[in-house]
Amino acid sequence: MFRFVTGCFMVATFCALSIATVRASEVNVYSYRQPYLIEPMLEKFTDETGIKVNVLFAGKGLVDKMVQEGDSSPADVLLTVDIGRLSDAVNQEVSQSFSSSVVNANIPSQYRDPDGHWVGLTARARVVYASIDRVAQDEITYEELAGPKWAGRLCTRSGQNAYNLALFASLIAHHGEAETIEWLKGVKANMARTPQGNDRGQVKGIFSGECDISIGNTYYMAKMRTNDKEPEQKDWAASAKIIMPNADGRGTHMNLSGAVLAKHAPNQDNGIKLIEFLTEDIAQEMYAETNHEYPLKEGVGISDMVASFGDLNADTLDLITIANNRVVASEMVDLVGYDE
Ligand SMILES: [Fe+2]
């Protein structure tokens, strides 16, 4: 499950020895974010500071691992996506509060935990993917997706996926629980197929003609359009356009990527230095250009590709509210049989 990239995590005794002896010049990162994205930034960090970065990548289980490791955990920084996972780290008590004038200057306060346990690094818009051939409109709302117009035409990934739960949690905040359940029932009734796959898989469904419309994050479309390794994804992406939902109203739902400082960080100062670095221009520009996310630092631009998706009017609903509504959203997904 875990993939080791650099450093000494594979051999516990050597690892413990090396952390103990060269603590001042290392930082240990547990990352849910994929290697191709963050490795170039971490190399820059090492170039600038001389601090060596050891990274443990995994798709899941890192917070549980930190819980099990307790105060002997080598983790200094956890990098993850979604407010749900950030708040999960806080709730499982693997984070610690910290304050940094650099972070505070770079990241607007609505993207930072008021208690200092997590810091947002980038935002990502959860938009509508629509068939270029079969969907004429260029404006839409999330609410409309439950309407009869889309019967048998909608595809999404699992309702329990973190990105979908955060979106549903935002609908609960805007409309209340009763209306959101009805909305979920409508969306479920419109499904062209059982929820499956990831965000890219929905675009493939549009390409194949299985579905006409879906929900996904902006950067996946950008990644598919530029995917030289799997060029078939360029064909999928060419069949779909992005519509920014609720652009004229409350705005498009955003999810967050971010960092926490580990509760038992053995290299605490270096961990803070790394988080600070990830909020600075150079890293924020890399997030924007390499992964086509929205940088949070004011003055850092978006990529040309993301600009081509249209103007962003971001929903400003606070992230704590979204995090708090996630459990109810998850229960609703089961209640309406979303994934069945
Ligand atoms: Fe993602």
Coordinates of C-alpha atoms and ligand atoms in Angstrom, one line a residue:
M1 CA 0.0 0.0 0.0
F2 CA 2.8 2.4 0.8
R3 CA 5.3 3.6 -1.8
F4 CA 8.7 4.7 -0.6
V5 CA 10.4 7.3 -2.7
T6 CA 13.4 8.8 -1.0
G7 CA 15.0 8.6 2.4
C8 CA 15.2 5.8 4.9
F9 CA 11.7 4.7 5.8
M10 CA 12.2 1.2 4.4
V11 CA 14.6 0.1 7.1
A12 CA 13.3 1.1 10.5
T13 CA 16.6 0.9 12.4
F14 CA 18.5 2.9 9.8
C15 CA 15.7 5.3 9.6
A16 CA 15.6 5.9 13.4
L17 CA 19.4 6.3 13.4
S18 CA 19.5 8.8 10.5
I19 CA 16.6 10.9 11.9
A20 CA 18.3 11.1 15.2
T21 CA 21.7 12.0 13.8
V22 CA 20.8 14.5 11.1
R23 CA 17.6 15.8 12.5
A24 CA 18.5 19.4 11.9
S25 CA 18.7 19.0 8.1
E26 CA 15.7 16.7 7.3
V27 CA 12.0 16.8 7.1
N28 CA 9.7 13.8 6.8
V29 CA 6.5 14.1 4.7
Y30 CA 3.5 11.7 4.6
S31 CA 1.7 12.5 1.4
Y32 CA -1.6 11.5 -0.1
R33 CA -0.7 13.7 -3.0
Q34 CA 0.9 12.0 -5.9
P35 CA 4.7 12.0 -6.4
Y36 CA 4.7 13.6 -9.9
L37 CA 3.0 16.6 -8.4
I38 CA 5.0 17.4 -5.3
E39 CA 8.5 16.0 -6.1
P40 CA 9.5 19.0 -8.2
M41 CA 8.5 21.3 -5.4
L42 CA 10.3 19.3 -2.7
E43 CA 13.5 19.3 -4.8
K44 CA 13.2 23.1 -5.0
F45 CA 12.8 23.3 -1.3
T46 CA 15.9 21.2 -0.8
D47 CA 17.8 23.4 -3.2
E48 CA 16.8 26.5 -1.4
T49 CA 17.2 25.4 2.2
G50 CA 19.6 22.4 2.2
I51 CA 16.9 20.4 4.1
K52 CA 16.5 16.9 2.8
V53 CA 12.9 15.7 2.3
N54 CA 11.9 12.1 2.9
V55 CA 8.5 11.3 1.5
L56 CA 6.1 8.4 2.1
F57 CA 3.3 8.4 -0.5
A58 CA 0.1 6.4 0.0
G59 CA -3.4 6.5 -1.4
K60 CA -4.9 5.9 2.0
G61 CA -4.1 4.9 5.6
L62 CA -1.6 7.6 6.5
V63 CA -3.6 9.2 9.3
D64 CA -4.2 5.7 10.8
K65 CA -0.5 5.0 10.5
M66 CA 0.3 8.2 12.4
V67 CA -2.2 7.2 15.1
Q68 CA -0.5 3.8 15.4
E69 CA 3.0 5.3 15.5
G70 CA 2.0 7.7 18.3
D71 CA 4.8 9.8 19.6
S72 CA 7.4 7.8 17.8
S73 CA 6.0 8.8 14.4
P74 CA 8.7 10.1 12.1
A75 CA 6.1 12.2 10.2
D76 CA 6.6 16.0 10.3
V77 CA 4.1 17.1 7.7
L78 CA 1.0 15.5 6.2
L79 CA 0.0 16.6 2.7
T80 CA -3.6 15.8 1.6
V81 CA -6.6 16.9 -0.4
D82 CA -10.1 17.7 0.8
I83 CA -11.3 19.4 4.0
G84 CA -12.6 16.1 5.1
R85 CA -9.2 14.5 5.3
L86 CA -7.7 17.6 6.8
S87 CA -10.3 17.7 9.6
D88 CA -10.0 13.9 9.9
A89 CA -6.3 14.4 10.8
V90 CA -7.3 17.0 13.4
N91 CA -10.1 14.8 14.8
Q92 CA -7.7 11.8 15.1
E93 CA -5.3 14.1 17.0
V94 CA -2.3 13.6 14.7
S95 CA -1.9 17.3 14.0
Q96 CA -0.6 20.2 16.1
S97 CA -1.5 23.9 16.1
F98 CA 1.1 26.3 14.8
S99 CA 1.2 29.9 13.7
S100 CA 3.5 31.4 11.0
S101 CA 3.6 35.0 9.9
V102 CA 4.7 33.7 6.4
V103 CA 1.7 31.4 6.1
N104 CA -0.7 34.1 7.5
A105 CA 0.6 36.6 4.9
N106 CA 0.3 34.2 2.0
I107 CA -2.9 32.2 2.6
P108 CA -6.2 34.1 3.1
S109 CA -7.8 33.3 6.5
Q110 CA -10.8 31.5 5.1
Y111 CA -8.4 28.8 3.9
R112 CA -6.7 28.3 7.2
D113 CA -7.9 26.5 10.3
P114 CA -8.9 29.1 12.9
D115 CA -7.2 26.9 15.5
G116 CA -4.0 26.6 13.4
H117 CA -4.2 22.9 12.8
W118 CA -4.3 22.9 9.0
V119 CA -3.3 25.2 6.2
G120 CA -4.9 25.3 2.7
L121 CA -2.4 25.3 -0.2
T122 CA -4.6 25.2 -3.3
A123 CA -8.2 25.3 -4.2
R124 CA -9.9 23.2 -6.9
A125 CA -13.3 23.8 -8.5
R126 CA -15.8 20.9 -8.7
V127 CA -17.5 21.7 -12.1
V128 CA -19.8 20.1 -14.6
Y129 CA -18.3 18.1 -17.5
A130 CA -20.7 18.1 -20.4
S131 CA -20.8 16.6 -23.9
I132 CA -19.8 19.2 -26.5
D133 CA -22.1 17.5 -29.1
R134 CA -25.1 16.7 -26.9
V135 CA -25.3 19.5 -24.4
A136 CA -25.9 22.9 -25.9
Q137 CA -26.1 25.1 -22.8
D138 CA -23.1 26.9 -21.3
E139 CA -24.6 27.7 -17.9
I140 CA -25.9 25.3 -15.3
T141 CA -26.5 24.9 -11.6
Y142 CA -25.9 21.9 -9.4
E143 CA -29.6 22.1 -8.5
E144 CA -30.6 21.5 -12.1
L145 CA -28.8 18.2 -12.3
A146 CA -31.7 16.6 -10.3
G147 CA -34.2 17.8 -12.9
P148 CA -36.0 15.6 -15.5
K149 CA -34.0 17.1 -18.4
W150 CA -31.0 14.9 -17.4
A151 CA -32.9 11.6 -17.0
G152 CA -30.7 8.7 -18.1
R153 CA -27.9 11.2 -19.0
L154 CA -25.9 11.7 -15.8
C155 CA -22.8 9.8 -14.6
T156 CA -20.8 10.4 -11.5
R157 CA -18.3 8.5 -9.4
S158 CA -19.3 7.1 -6.0
G159 CA -21.4 9.4 -3.8
Q160 CA -19.1 8.4 -0.9
N161 CA -16.1 9.9 -2.7
A162 CA -14.6 12.7 -0.7
Y163 CA -15.0 15.3 -3.4
N164 CA -18.7 14.4 -3.9
L165 CA -19.3 14.3 -0.1
A166 CA -17.9 17.8 0.2
L167 CA -20.1 19.1 -2.6
F168 CA -23.2 17.4 -1.0
A169 CA -22.2 18.9 2.3
S170 CA -22.2 22.3 0.7
L171 CA -25.7 21.7 -0.6
I172 CA -26.9 20.8 2.9
A173 CA -25.4 24.2 4.1
H174 CA -27.2 26.1 1.3
H175 CA -30.5 24.3 1.2
G176 CA -30.9 22.2 4.4
E177 CA -31.1 18.5 4.8
A178 CA -34.7 17.9 3.5
E179 CA -34.1 19.6 0.2
T180 CA -30.7 18.0 -0.2
I181 CA -32.2 14.5 0.2
E182 CA -34.7 15.3 -2.5
W183 CA -31.9 16.6 -4.7
L184 CA -29.9 13.4 -4.2
K185 CA -32.9 11.3 -5.1
G186 CA -33.3 13.3 -8.3
V187 CA -29.6 13.0 -9.2
K188 CA -29.8 9.3 -8.5
A189 CA -32.9 8.9 -10.7
N190 CA -31.0 10.6 -13.5
M191 CA -28.1 8.2 -13.5
A192 CA -27.2 6.6 -16.9
R193 CA -25.2 3.9 -15.0
T194 CA -24.3 2.8 -11.5
P195 CA -21.8 5.3 -10.0
Q196 CA -18.3 4.0 -10.8
G197 CA -14.7 5.1 -11.6
N198 CA -13.0 8.3 -10.9
D199 CA -13.5 11.8 -12.3
R200 CA -11.6 11.0 -15.5
G201 CA -13.8 7.9 -15.9
Q202 CA -16.9 10.1 -16.2
V203 CA -15.3 12.0 -19.1
K204 CA -14.6 8.6 -20.7
G205 CA -18.3 7.9 -20.3
I206 CA -19.2 11.1 -22.2
F207 CA -16.7 10.2 -24.9
S208 CA -18.2 6.7 -25.3
G209 CA -21.8 8.1 -25.4
E210 CA -22.8 6.4 -22.1
C211 CA -23.5 9.7 -20.5
D212 CA -24.0 13.4 -21.5
I213 CA -23.1 15.2 -18.3
S214 CA -21.1 14.7 -15.1
I215 CA -19.4 16.3 -12.2
G216 CA -15.6 16.5 -11.7
N217 CA -12.7 18.7 -10.7
T218 CA -11.1 21.2 -13.2
Y219 CA -7.6 19.9 -13.0
Y220 CA -8.5 16.4 -14.2
M221 CA -9.7 17.9 -17.5
A222 CA -6.5 19.8 -17.8
K223 CA -4.5 16.6 -17.1
M224 CA -6.4 14.6 -19.7
R225 CA -6.0 17.3 -22.4
T226 CA -2.2 17.2 -21.9
N227 CA -1.8 13.5 -21.2
D228 CA 1.0 12.3 -23.6
K229 CA 1.5 9.1 -21.7
E230 CA -2.1 8.0 -22.2
P231 CA -3.1 9.9 -25.3
E232 CA -6.6 8.2 -25.4
Q233 CA -7.4 10.6 -22.6
K234 CA -6.9 13.5 -24.9
D235 CA -9.7 12.0 -27.1
W236 CA -12.0 11.7 -24.0
A237 CA -11.3 15.3 -23.0
A238 CA -11.9 16.6 -26.5
S239 CA -15.5 15.3 -26.3
A240 CA -16.4 17.3 -23.2
K241 CA -16.5 20.9 -22.1
I242 CA -16.5 22.5 -18.6
I243 CA -19.4 24.5 -17.3
M244 CA -18.9 26.4 -14.1
P245 CA -21.9 25.6 -12.0
N246 CA -23.8 28.4 -10.2
A247 CA -21.5 31.0 -11.8
D248 CA -24.2 33.7 -11.7
G249 CA -25.4 32.7 -8.2
R250 CA -23.6 31.7 -5.1
G251 CA -20.6 30.4 -7.0
T252 CA -18.9 27.1 -7.8
H253 CA -18.1 24.6 -5.1
M254 CA -14.4 24.5 -4.2
N255 CA -12.4 21.9 -2.5
L256 CA -9.0 22.3 -0.8
S257 CA -5.6 20.7 -0.7
G258 CA -3.6 21.4 2.3
A259 CA -1.0 20.5 5.0
V260 CA -0.9 19.7 8.7
L261 CA 2.1 19.8 11.0
A262 CA 2.3 16.4 12.7
K263 CA 1.6 16.4 16.4
H264 CA 4.8 14.5 17.2
A265 CA 7.0 16.1 14.4
P266 CA 10.6 15.2 15.3
N267 CA 11.7 18.0 12.9
Q268 CA 9.1 20.6 13.8
D269 CA 11.0 23.7 12.6
N270 CA 11.8 22.1 9.3
G271 CA 8.2 21.0 9.0
I272 CA 7.0 24.6 9.4
K273 CA 9.7 25.8 7.0
L274 CA 8.3 23.3 4.4
I275 CA 4.7 24.4 4.9
E276 CA 5.8 28.0 4.6
F277 CA 7.7 27.2 1.4
L278 CA 4.5 25.6 -0.1
T279 CA 2.6 28.8 0.4
E280 CA 5.3 31.0 -1.3
D281 CA 5.2 32.2 -5.0
I282 CA 7.5 29.5 -6.4
A283 CA 5.5 26.5 -5.0
Q284 CA 2.2 28.2 -5.6
E285 CA 3.2 28.8 -9.3
M286 CA 4.2 25.1 -9.6
Y287 CA 0.8 24.0 -8.2
A288 CA -0.9 26.2 -10.8
E289 CA 1.2 25.2 -13.8
T290 CA 2.0 21.6 -13.0
N291 CA -1.4 20.5 -11.7
H292 CA -3.7 23.2 -12.9
E293 CA -5.0 24.0 -9.4
Y294 CA -6.1 27.4 -8.2
P295 CA -3.2 28.9 -6.1
L296 CA -4.4 30.5 -2.9
K297 CA -1.6 33.1 -2.6
E298 CA -2.8 36.4 -4.0
G299 CA -1.0 37.6 -7.1
V300 CA -0.1 34.1 -8.3
G301 CA -1.8 33.4 -11.6
I302 CA -3.7 30.3 -12.9
S303 CA -2.5 28.3 -15.9
D304 CA -3.6 29.2 -19.4
M305 CA -5.6 25.9 -19.5
V306 CA -7.5 26.7 -16.4
A307 CA -8.1 30.3 -17.7
S308 CA -9.7 28.7 -20.8
F309 CA -12.3 26.9 -18.6
G310 CA -13.9 30.3 -17.9
D311 CA -14.1 32.8 -15.1
L312 CA -14.3 31.4 -11.6
N313 CA -16.9 32.6 -9.2
A314 CA -16.0 30.6 -6.1
D315 CA -18.6 29.6 -3.5
T316 CA -17.3 31.3 -0.3
L317 CA -19.0 28.9 2.1
D318 CA -16.7 28.3 5.0
L319 CA -14.8 25.0 5.0
I320 CA -15.6 24.2 8.6
T321 CA -19.3 24.1 7.8
I322 CA -18.5 21.7 4.9
A323 CA -16.4 19.5 7.1
N324 CA -19.2 19.4 9.8
N325 CA -21.9 18.4 7.2
R326 CA -19.9 15.5 5.7
V327 CA -21.2 12.8 8.0
V328 CA -24.8 13.7 7.3
A329 CA -24.0 13.9 3.6
S330 CA -22.5 10.4 3.8
E331 CA -25.6 9.0 5.6
M332 CA -27.8 10.6 2.9
V333 CA -25.8 9.0 0.1
D334 CA -26.6 5.6 1.7
L335 CA -30.2 6.5 2.4
V336 CA -31.0 7.3 -1.2
G337 CA -29.1 4.3 -2.4
Y338 CA -26.8 6.6 -4.5
D339 CA -24.2 3.9 -5.2
E340 CA -26.6 1.0 -5.8
Ligands
FE1 FE -7.9 14.7 -7.1

